[in-house]
mmCIF file of C-alpha atoms and ligand atoms in Angstrom:
data_model
loop_
_atom_site.group_PDB
_atom_site.id
_atom_site.type_symbol
_atom_site.label_atom_id
_atom_site.label_comp_id
_atom_site.label_asym_id
_atom_site.label_seq_id
_atom_site.Cartn_x
_atom_site.Cartn_y
_atom_site.Cartn_z
ATOM 1 C CA MET A 1 16.039 43.942 -9.926
ATOM 2 C CA ILE A 2 12.928 44.750 -12.938
ATOM 3 C CA ASN A 3 14.291 48.455 -14.158
ATOM 4 C CA GLY A 4 13.994 49.849 -17.456
ATOM 5 C CA LYS A 5 16.722 48.082 -18.921
ATOM 6 C CA THR A 6 14.560 44.795 -17.879
ATOM 7 C CA ILE A 7 15.020 42.398 -21.187
ATOM 8 C CA VAL A 8 11.467 39.982 -21.206
ATOM 9 C CA TYR A 9 11.507 36.719 -22.007
ATOM 10 C CA GLY A 10 8.896 34.535 -21.651
ATOM 11 C CA ILE A 11 6.956 30.386 -22.431
ATOM 12 C CA ILE A 12 3.829 31.243 -25.039
ATOM 13 C CA GLY A 13 1.166 28.017 -24.354
ATOM 14 C CA ASN A 14 -1.763 26.957 -23.512
ATOM 15 C CA PRO A 15 -1.906 25.864 -20.505
ATOM 16 C CA VAL A 16 1.470 26.904 -19.474
ATOM 17 C CA GLY A 17 0.398 27.669 -15.649
ATOM 18 C CA HIS A 18 1.901 24.673 -14.686
ATOM 19 C CA SER A 19 5.212 25.020 -16.658
ATOM 20 C CA PHE A 20 8.640 24.609 -14.198
ATOM 21 C CA SER A 21 10.223 26.849 -17.416
ATOM 22 C CA PRO A 22 10.040 30.464 -15.725
ATOM 23 C CA ALA A 23 11.833 29.356 -12.179
ATOM 24 C CA MET A 24 14.220 27.322 -13.997
ATOM 25 C CA HIS A 25 15.104 30.270 -16.273
ATOM 26 C CA ASN A 26 15.579 33.022 -13.556
ATOM 27 C CA ALA A 27 17.163 31.383 -11.301
ATOM 28 C CA ALA A 28 19.603 30.940 -14.305
ATOM 29 C CA PHE A 29 19.495 34.693 -15.005
ATOM 30 C CA ASN A 30 19.797 35.778 -11.615
ATOM 31 C CA THR A 31 22.686 33.297 -11.408
ATOM 32 C CA ILE A 32 24.448 35.071 -14.067
ATOM 33 C CA GLY A 33 23.390 38.689 -12.841
ATOM 34 C CA LEU A 34 21.551 39.395 -16.533
ATOM 35 C CA ASN A 35 19.110 42.019 -16.499
ATOM 36 C CA CYS A 36 16.197 39.468 -17.917
ATOM 37 C CA VAL A 37 13.198 38.241 -16.234
ATOM 38 C CA TYR A 38 11.090 34.835 -18.205
ATOM 39 C CA VAL A 39 7.284 35.408 -17.765
ATOM 40 C CA PRO A 40 4.308 32.808 -19.024
ATOM 41 C CA PHE A 41 2.033 33.919 -21.512
ATOM 42 C CA CYS A 42 -1.011 31.880 -21.880
ATOM 43 C CA VAL A 43 -2.220 32.497 -25.692
ATOM 44 C CA GLN A 44 -6.096 31.006 -26.686
ATOM 45 C CA PRO A 45 -5.448 29.886 -30.100
ATOM 46 C CA ALA A 46 -7.067 32.724 -32.314
ATOM 47 C CA ASP A 47 -4.594 35.158 -30.893
ATOM 48 C CA ILE A 48 -1.176 33.092 -31.305
ATOM 49 C CA TYR A 49 -0.535 35.210 -34.328
ATOM 50 C CA LYS A 50 -0.940 38.535 -32.552
ATOM 51 C CA ALA A 51 1.175 36.764 -29.445
ATOM 52 C CA ILE A 52 4.460 36.962 -32.308
ATOM 53 C CA GLU A 53 3.603 40.047 -33.859
ATOM 54 C CA GLY A 54 3.657 41.353 -30.582
ATOM 55 C CA MET A 55 7.099 39.882 -29.347
ATOM 56 C CA LYS A 56 8.620 42.926 -32.102
ATOM 57 C CA ALA A 57 6.327 45.099 -30.969
ATOM 58 C CA LEU A 58 6.624 44.674 -27.289
ATOM 59 C CA GLY A 59 10.383 43.970 -27.779
ATOM 60 C CA ILE A 60 10.388 40.902 -26.288
ATOM 61 C CA GLY A 61 13.806 39.330 -26.076
ATOM 62 C CA GLY A 62 12.339 35.392 -26.865
ATOM 63 C CA ALA A 63 10.629 32.811 -25.806
ATOM 64 C CA ASN A 64 9.669 29.257 -25.407
ATOM 65 C CA VAL A 65 7.111 27.833 -27.338
ATOM 66 C CA THR A 66 5.253 24.734 -25.601
ATOM 67 C CA VAL A 67 1.815 22.858 -26.543
ATOM 68 C CA PRO A 68 -0.201 23.400 -28.848
ATOM 69 C CA TYR A 69 1.661 25.952 -30.701
ATOM 70 C CA LYS A 70 4.898 24.435 -31.873
ATOM 71 C CA GLU A 71 3.996 24.276 -35.220
ATOM 72 C CA THR A 72 1.189 26.914 -35.194
ATOM 73 C CA VAL A 73 4.236 29.604 -35.213
ATOM 74 C CA ILE A 74 5.925 29.044 -37.858
ATOM 75 C CA PRO A 75 3.928 30.765 -40.471
ATOM 76 C CA PHE A 76 4.784 34.005 -38.363
ATOM 77 C CA LEU A 77 8.587 33.277 -38.029
ATOM 78 C CA ASP A 78 10.564 35.174 -39.994
ATOM 79 C CA ARG A 79 13.586 32.321 -40.549
ATOM 80 C CA LEU A 80 13.749 28.225 -38.904
ATOM 81 C CA THR A 81 16.784 27.063 -38.308
ATOM 82 C CA GLY A 82 17.830 23.956 -39.444
ATOM 83 C CA ASP A 83 17.024 21.639 -36.606
ATOM 84 C CA ALA A 84 13.631 23.721 -36.613
ATOM 85 C CA VAL A 85 12.908 22.782 -40.400
ATOM 86 C CA ALA A 86 13.898 19.082 -39.845
ATOM 87 C CA CYS A 87 11.755 18.683 -36.428
ATOM 88 C CA GLY A 88 9.163 20.856 -38.223
ATOM 89 C CA ALA A 89 8.115 22.418 -35.211
ATOM 90 C CA VAL A 90 9.958 25.518 -33.047
ATOM 91 C CA ASN A 91 10.492 25.230 -29.283
ATOM 92 C CA THR A 92 12.867 28.727 -28.996
ATOM 93 C CA ILE A 93 12.296 31.926 -30.888
ATOM 94 C CA THR A 94 14.750 34.660 -30.713
ATOM 95 C CA ASN A 95 14.061 38.707 -31.611
ATOM 96 C CA LYS A 96 17.062 40.292 -33.095
ATOM 97 C CA ASN A 97 15.672 43.706 -33.545
ATOM 98 C CA GLY A 98 12.194 42.725 -35.035
ATOM 99 C CA PHE A 99 12.898 39.725 -36.715
ATOM 100 C CA LEU A 100 12.109 36.059 -35.153
ATOM 101 C CA THR A 101 13.601 33.023 -35.571
ATOM 102 C CA GLY A 102 12.061 29.882 -34.588
ATOM 103 C CA HIS A 103 14.680 27.009 -33.510
ATOM 104 C CA ASN A 104 14.007 24.189 -31.594
ATOM 105 C CA THR A 105 16.283 22.233 -29.085
ATOM 106 C CA ASP A 106 14.021 19.443 -28.147
ATOM 107 C CA GLY A 107 15.862 16.753 -29.757
ATOM 108 C CA GLY A 108 19.550 18.866 -28.588
ATOM 109 C CA GLY A 109 18.159 18.516 -25.259
ATOM 110 C CA PHE A 110 17.210 14.742 -25.230
ATOM 111 C CA THR A 111 20.635 14.036 -26.849
ATOM 112 C CA ARG A 112 22.139 15.769 -24.443
ATOM 113 C CA ASP A 113 20.472 14.469 -21.477
ATOM 114 C CA LEU A 114 20.849 10.613 -23.585
ATOM 115 C CA VAL A 115 24.541 11.341 -24.223
ATOM 116 C CA GLU A 116 26.046 13.163 -21.763
ATOM 117 C CA SER A 117 24.303 12.694 -18.707
ATOM 118 C CA LEU A 118 23.286 9.231 -19.123
ATOM 119 C CA GLY A 119 26.164 7.801 -21.170
ATOM 120 C CA TYR A 120 24.172 6.310 -23.912
ATOM 121 C CA ASP A 121 25.418 6.620 -27.418
ATOM 122 C CA PRO A 122 22.667 6.006 -30.227
ATOM 123 C CA ALA A 123 24.883 4.451 -32.713
ATOM 124 C CA GLN A 124 24.915 1.587 -30.327
ATOM 125 C CA GLY A 125 21.929 -0.100 -31.539
ATOM 126 C CA PRO A 126 18.351 -0.031 -33.016
ATOM 127 C CA ALA A 127 15.688 2.660 -31.316
ATOM 128 C CA LEU A 128 11.703 2.706 -31.295
ATOM 129 C CA VAL A 129 10.187 5.705 -30.672
ATOM 130 C CA ILE A 130 6.218 5.138 -29.196
ATOM 131 C CA GLY A 131 4.128 9.161 -30.370
ATOM 132 C CA ALA A 132 4.593 10.861 -33.659
ATOM 133 C CA GLY A 133 3.798 13.862 -32.775
ATOM 134 C CA GLY A 134 6.223 17.036 -32.489
ATOM 135 C CA SER A 135 8.676 15.666 -29.518
ATOM 136 C CA ALA A 136 8.624 12.221 -31.653
ATOM 137 C CA ARG A 137 10.091 14.163 -34.717
ATOM 138 C CA ALA A 138 12.684 15.650 -32.367
ATOM 139 C CA VAL A 139 13.631 12.965 -30.623
ATOM 140 C CA ILE A 140 13.907 11.026 -34.062
ATOM 141 C CA SER A 141 16.018 13.541 -36.324
ATOM 142 C CA ALA A 142 18.114 13.646 -32.779
ATOM 143 C CA LEU A 143 19.255 9.817 -32.805
ATOM 144 C CA ALA A 144 19.193 10.349 -36.468
ATOM 145 C CA GLN A 145 21.827 12.959 -36.664
ATOM 146 C CA ASN A 146 24.224 10.594 -33.365
ATOM 147 C CA GLY A 147 24.021 7.783 -35.708
ATOM 148 C CA CYS A 148 21.262 5.335 -34.820
ATOM 149 C CA PRO A 149 21.437 2.698 -37.233
ATOM 150 C CA ALA A 150 17.854 1.751 -37.180
ATOM 151 C CA ILE A 151 14.866 4.009 -36.096
ATOM 152 C CA ALA A 152 10.873 2.328 -36.012
ATOM 153 C CA VAL A 153 8.092 4.498 -34.931
ATOM 154 C CA VAL A 154 4.506 3.120 -33.460
ATOM 155 C CA ASN A 155 1.722 5.527 -32.961
ATOM 156 C CA ARG A 156 -2.017 5.292 -32.210
ATOM 157 C CA THR A 157 -2.562 6.464 -35.725
ATOM 158 C CA MET A 158 -0.865 4.684 -38.043
ATOM 159 C CA GLU A 159 -1.696 7.643 -40.581
ATOM 160 C CA ARG A 160 0.328 10.043 -38.259
ATOM 161 C CA ALA A 161 3.189 8.258 -38.263
ATOM 162 C CA GLU A 162 3.131 7.536 -41.937
ATOM 163 C CA ARG A 163 2.743 11.108 -42.705
ATOM 164 C CA LEU A 164 5.730 12.163 -40.199
ATOM 165 C CA ALA A 165 8.090 9.141 -41.696
ATOM 166 C CA GLY A 166 7.368 11.042 -45.333
ATOM 167 C CA ALA A 167 7.959 13.984 -44.281
ATOM 168 C CA LEU A 168 11.175 13.545 -42.106
ATOM 169 C CA HIS A 169 12.502 11.306 -44.927
ATOM 170 C CA ASP A 170 11.727 14.634 -47.695
ATOM 171 C CA ALA A 171 13.755 16.903 -44.995
ATOM 172 C CA THR A 172 16.647 14.699 -43.577
ATOM 173 C CA GLY A 173 16.594 11.696 -45.576
ATOM 174 C CA ILE A 174 15.953 9.106 -42.668
ATOM 175 C CA ALA A 175 13.890 5.591 -43.459
ATOM 176 C CA LEU A 176 11.974 5.183 -40.674
ATOM 177 C CA ARG A 177 9.802 2.050 -39.881
ATOM 178 C CA VAL A 178 5.916 2.500 -39.615
ATOM 179 C CA PHE A 179 4.003 -0.263 -37.220
ATOM 180 C CA PRO A 180 0.584 -0.086 -36.078
ATOM 181 C CA TRP A 181 -0.558 0.245 -32.763
ATOM 182 C CA ASP A 182 -0.947 -3.278 -32.185
ATOM 183 C CA SER A 183 1.339 -5.652 -30.118
ATOM 184 C CA GLU A 184 0.605 -8.735 -31.616
ATOM 185 C CA ASN A 185 2.129 -7.137 -34.635
ATOM 186 C CA ARG A 186 4.920 -9.831 -35.679
ATOM 187 C CA GLU A 187 7.305 -7.134 -37.181
ATOM 188 C CA LEU A 188 6.724 -4.571 -33.865
ATOM 189 C CA VAL A 189 6.976 -7.278 -31.613
ATOM 190 C CA ALA A 190 10.675 -8.481 -33.038
ATOM 191 C CA PHE A 191 11.769 -4.553 -34.004
ATOM 192 C CA SER A 192 11.211 -3.571 -29.911
ATOM 193 C CA ARG A 193 12.666 -6.714 -28.335
ATOM 194 C CA GLU A 194 16.110 -6.099 -30.662
ATOM 195 C CA ALA A 195 15.856 -2.477 -29.984
ATOM 196 C CA SER A 196 18.314 -0.948 -27.775
ATOM 197 C CA LEU A 197 16.474 1.824 -26.718
ATOM 198 C CA LEU A 198 12.646 2.698 -26.570
ATOM 199 C CA VAL A 199 11.148 6.135 -26.272
ATOM 200 C CA ASN A 200 7.752 7.034 -24.963
ATOM 201 C CA CYS A 201 7.103 10.272 -26.923
ATOM 202 C CA THR A 202 3.002 10.404 -25.851
ATOM 203 C CA PRO A 203 1.514 12.024 -22.710
ATOM 204 C CA ALA A 204 0.032 8.622 -21.938
ATOM 205 C CA GLY A 205 1.222 7.852 -18.292
ATOM 206 C CA MET A 206 0.823 11.585 -17.762
ATOM 207 C CA LEU A 207 -0.486 12.142 -14.436
ATOM 208 C CA ASN A 208 -0.785 8.482 -13.690
ATOM 209 C CA SER A 209 -3.491 8.501 -16.610
ATOM 210 C CA GLY A 210 -3.893 4.967 -18.005
ATOM 211 C CA VAL A 211 -1.968 3.303 -20.752
ATOM 212 C CA ASP A 212 -1.809 0.001 -22.749
ATOM 213 C CA PHE A 213 1.343 0.373 -24.335
ATOM 214 C CA PRO A 214 2.177 -2.021 -27.698
ATOM 215 C CA LEU A 215 4.421 -3.717 -26.111
ATOM 216 C CA PRO A 216 5.354 -7.362 -25.808
ATOM 217 C CA PRO A 217 5.262 -8.722 -22.390
ATOM 218 C CA GLY A 218 9.073 -8.224 -20.833
ATOM 219 C CA VAL A 219 10.005 -4.998 -22.975
ATOM 220 C CA PRO A 220 11.655 -2.954 -22.467
ATOM 221 C CA GLY A 221 13.761 -5.130 -20.690
ATOM 222 C CA LYS A 222 17.408 -5.900 -19.603
ATOM 223 C CA GLY A 223 19.655 -4.091 -21.469
ATOM 224 C CA GLN A 224 17.437 -1.960 -22.909
ATOM 225 C CA LEU A 225 17.312 1.917 -22.104
ATOM 226 C CA ALA A 226 13.468 2.901 -21.905
ATOM 227 C CA TYR A 227 13.456 6.908 -21.437
ATOM 228 C CA ASP A 228 10.323 9.121 -21.121
ATOM 229 C CA LEU A 229 9.495 12.061 -22.264
ATOM 230 C CA VAL A 230 6.741 12.739 -19.564
ATOM 231 C CA TYR A 231 7.733 13.627 -16.179
ATOM 232 C CA ASN A 232 4.843 13.731 -13.712
ATOM 233 C CA PRO A 233 4.921 10.763 -12.098
ATOM 234 C CA PRO A 234 8.316 10.924 -12.244
ATOM 235 C CA ARG A 235 7.274 7.128 -11.780
ATOM 236 C CA THR A 236 5.517 6.961 -15.110
ATOM 237 C CA PRO A 237 3.528 3.854 -15.922
ATOM 238 C CA PHE A 238 6.246 3.337 -18.758
ATOM 239 C CA ILE A 239 9.240 3.727 -16.176
ATOM 240 C CA LYS A 240 8.108 1.141 -13.748
ATOM 241 C CA ARG A 241 7.261 -1.289 -16.582
ATOM 242 C CA ALA A 242 10.205 -1.251 -17.582
ATOM 243 C CA GLU A 243 12.141 -0.905 -14.329
ATOM 244 C CA ASN A 244 10.219 -4.216 -13.300
ATOM 245 C CA ASN A 245 11.117 -5.780 -16.607
ATOM 246 C CA GLY A 246 14.881 -4.984 -15.520
ATOM 247 C CA ALA A 247 15.429 -2.085 -18.056
ATOM 248 C CA THR A 248 17.571 0.989 -17.678
ATOM 249 C CA VAL A 249 15.424 3.819 -17.166
ATOM 250 C CA ALA A 250 15.681 7.646 -17.773
ATOM 251 C CA GLY A 251 12.614 10.389 -16.991
ATOM 252 C CA GLY A 252 11.643 13.536 -19.149
ATOM 253 C CA LEU A 253 13.362 15.916 -16.214
ATOM 254 C CA GLY A 254 16.750 15.622 -17.648
ATOM 255 C CA MET A 255 15.487 16.784 -21.397
ATOM 256 C CA LEU A 256 13.936 19.987 -20.026
ATOM 257 C CA LEU A 257 16.732 21.081 -18.618
ATOM 258 C CA TYR A 258 19.263 20.852 -21.710
ATOM 259 C CA GLN A 259 16.543 21.874 -23.810
ATOM 260 C CA GLY A 260 15.843 25.035 -21.485
ATOM 261 C CA ALA A 261 19.907 25.435 -21.010
ATOM 262 C CA LEU A 262 20.096 24.999 -25.156
ATOM 263 C CA SER A 263 17.707 27.676 -25.628
ATOM 264 C CA PHE A 264 18.829 30.341 -22.838
ATOM 265 C CA GLU A 265 22.527 29.957 -24.174
ATOM 266 C CA THR A 266 20.764 30.687 -27.733
ATOM 267 C CA TRP A 267 19.078 33.729 -26.268
ATOM 268 C CA THR A 268 21.700 34.938 -24.297
ATOM 269 C CA GLY A 269 25.038 33.748 -25.444
ATOM 270 C CA HIS A 270 26.089 32.886 -22.215
ATOM 271 C CA PRO A 271 26.561 29.189 -21.250
ATOM 272 C CA ALA A 272 24.009 27.978 -19.111
ATOM 273 C CA PRO A 273 24.386 27.831 -15.397
ATOM 274 C CA VAL A 274 23.203 24.217 -15.635
ATOM 275 C CA GLU A 275 23.332 22.968 -11.949
ATOM 276 C CA VAL A 276 21.275 25.909 -11.149
ATOM 277 C CA MET A 277 18.837 25.321 -13.277
ATOM 278 C CA ARG A 278 18.651 21.443 -12.454
ATOM 279 C CA ARG A 279 18.534 22.215 -9.203
ATOM 280 C CA GLU A 280 14.935 25.074 -9.171
ATOM 281 C CA LEU A 281 13.933 22.141 -11.529
ATOM 282 C CA LEU A 282 14.174 19.389 -8.969
ATOM 283 C CA LYS A 283 12.631 21.878 -6.521
ATOM 284 C CA GLN A 284 9.686 22.856 -8.411
ATOM 285 C CA ALA A 285 8.952 19.037 -8.918
ATOM 286 C CA GLU A 286 9.141 18.367 -5.508
ATOM 287 C CA LEU A 287 6.854 21.084 -4.995
ATOM 288 C CA THR A 288 4.579 19.966 -7.644
ATOM 289 C CA PHE A 289 4.429 16.086 -6.357
ATOM 290 C CA LYS A 290 3.486 17.092 -2.963
ATOM 291 C CA VAL A 291 1.044 18.849 -3.468
ATOM 292 C CA GLY A 292 -0.366 15.579 -5.234
ATOM 293 C CA ASN A 293 -0.191 15.352 -8.835
ATOM 294 C CA ARG A 294 -1.363 17.885 -10.418
ATOM 295 C CA GLU A 295 -0.839 19.113 -14.229
ATOM 296 C CA VAL A 296 2.008 19.185 -15.304
HETATM 297 P P1 LIG B 301 2.147 15.859 -29.476
HETATM 298 O O1 LIG B 301 2.511 16.677 -30.567
HETATM 299 O O2 LIG B 301 0.621 16.306 -29.315
HETATM 300 O O3 LIG B 301 1.592 14.349 -29.842
HETATM 301 C C1 LIG B 301 1.047 13.383 -29.202
HETATM 302 C C2 LIG B 301 1.400 11.844 -29.719
HETATM 303 O O4 LIG B 301 0.688 11.190 -28.720
HETATM 304 C C3 LIG B 301 0.808 11.261 -30.693
HETATM 305 O O5 LIG B 301 1.482 10.818 -31.335
HETATM 306 C C4 LIG B 301 -0.569 11.231 -29.706
HETATM 307 O O6 LIG B 301 -0.922 10.226 -30.962
HETATM 308 C C5 LIG B 301 0.320 10.263 -29.104
HETATM 309 N N1 LIG B 301 -1.039 10.509 -27.760
HETATM 310 C C6 LIG B 301 -1.524 10.824 -27.130
HETATM 311 N N2 LIG B 301 -2.759 10.448 -26.350
HETATM 312 C C7 LIG B 301 -2.236 8.912 -26.033
HETATM 313 C C8 LIG B 301 -2.581 8.268 -25.319
HETATM 314 N N3 LIG B 301 -3.186 8.312 -24.533
HETATM 315 N N4 LIG B 301 -1.912 6.863 -25.945
HETATM 316 C C9 LIG B 301 -1.524 6.643 -27.018
HETATM 317 N N5 LIG B 301 -1.014 7.998 -27.900
HETATM 318 C C10 LIG B 301 -1.429 9.093 -27.497
HETATM 319 O O7 LIG B 301 3.100 16.259 -28.184
HETATM 320 P P2 LIG B 301 4.425 16.529 -27.800
HETATM 321 O O8 LIG B 301 4.594 18.009 -28.362
HETATM 322 O O9 LIG B 301 4.888 15.496 -28.824
HETATM 323 O O10 LIG B 301 4.878 15.976 -26.884
HETATM 324 C C11 LIG B 301 4.223 14.294 -26.018
HETATM 325 C C12 LIG B 301 4.539 14.066 -24.762
HETATM 326 O O11 LIG B 301 6.237 14.805 -24.522
HETATM 327 C C13 LIG B 301 3.662 15.400 -23.787
HETATM 328 O O12 LIG B 301 3.740 14.513 -22.704
HETATM 329 C C14 LIG B 301 4.678 16.767 -23.199
HETATM 330 O O13 LIG B 301 4.497 16.766 -22.762
HETATM 331 C C15 LIG B 301 6.440 15.461 -23.665
HETATM 332 N N6 LIG B 301 7.035 16.351 -23.666
HETATM 333 C C16 LIG B 301 8.345 16.762 -22.950
HETATM 334 C C17 LIG B 301 9.523 17.111 -23.212
HETATM 335 C C18 LIG B 301 10.563 17.323 -22.228
HETATM 336 O O14 LIG B 301 11.479 18.096 -22.161
HETATM 337 N N7 LIG B 301 10.632 16.153 -21.492
HETATM 338 C C19 LIG B 301 9.565 18.200 -24.343
HETATM 339 C C20 LIG B 301 8.607 17.923 -25.464
HETATM 340 C C21 LIG B 301 7.336 17.233 -24.745
HETATM 341 P P3 LIG B 301 -2.257 10.403 -32.023
HETATM 342 O O15 LIG B 301 -1.546 10.476 -33.439
HETATM 343 O O16 LIG B 301 -3.024 8.902 -32.242
HETATM 344 O O17 LIG B 301 -2.705 11.702 -31.889
#
C-alpha cells in the first residue's frame, strides 16, 4: 500500500517502457514488506541533469540507470564507488540525505551469475569479449578481478576498443588485447579458439536482428562457454550458433537478476529475495516473448 511514508526508487533511461526492473524490484519490496515502490523514469537527453538533481529535491531513495545514461550521469553525482570508477559507468545511484553515490553492479551481477549459477571459474582460461561499450567494461573488470588470465576485446569500431583498453589500463592496470572486427584476422582466430569463455556484450542479435560475428567457423564450440548479455530473444543468434557447435551457453537474464539483487541490497541493506526476483523476471520474460518479440 502506497502511503505518505513510501520511498520511491526507479529506473532512469530512454526508452524504459520495456524494462523488467520495476516488476522485479516491486516483487522484492512486497516480499520483504518494505514500504517502497519502483517506477520507470523515461528521461530526455536534455533533461538528464534536472532528473538527477530532482532525485535530491524529491527525496528519491535511489535509482538504476540504463542506456543511454550510464556514463552521462557521472558528472552530476557526488561520489563514485570503486566499481563505478573501474567501469567508467554507473547503473545504480543511492541518495543519502541529498548525497548521491554512483555504483556499478553490472560486473558483480555478471560474476555472480557466471560463478554462482553456472559454476564457471574465470581463472580457468582466456576470455574473448565482443563489444567495447559500457557493459563490456563492466564484464572485463569483473573477469580481471576474478583472476581471468588473459582477456581480449573485439569491436566493430576498433578505435573504441583501443580507447577502452587504454582507460581500463589506466584505471585498473588490466592489459587487454584488442582485435579488429575481422573473422580472418589470424590472431583473433587463434585467441577465439583458445578462449574458455566468449561473451557477447553488443546488442547484436537483440530482437532477432541479423549479425555476423567475427569468429571462425565452429567457435564458440565444444569445451567453451558462450555468454550473451542479450536476453530477448532467449535464444539469440549467438546462443544458437554456440549451441549448434556444442558449446555450453547462457543468456543475459541471470546477469539482469543479480545486478538487480545487488542494487536492491545497496539501497535497502536487506538480502535480496533472489528467488522471488527470478520468478518475476521469468514471468515478465514469458509475457514479453508470448506477445511477440517487442523491444526489450
Ligand atoms: P553500449 O555502451 O551502447 O555499447 C554497445 C556495443 O555494441 C559497442 O561496442 C558497439 O560497437 C556494439 N554494437 C552495437 N550494435 C552492433 C551491431 N549491430 N553489430 C556489432 N556490434 C554492435 O551498450 P552496452 O550498455 O554495453 O549494452 C550492450 C548490450 O548488453 C545491450 O543489448 C544491453 O541491453 C545488454 N546488457 C545486458 C545486461 C544484463 O543484465 N543482461 C546488462 C547491461 C547490458 P561500436 O563501438 O562499433 O558502436
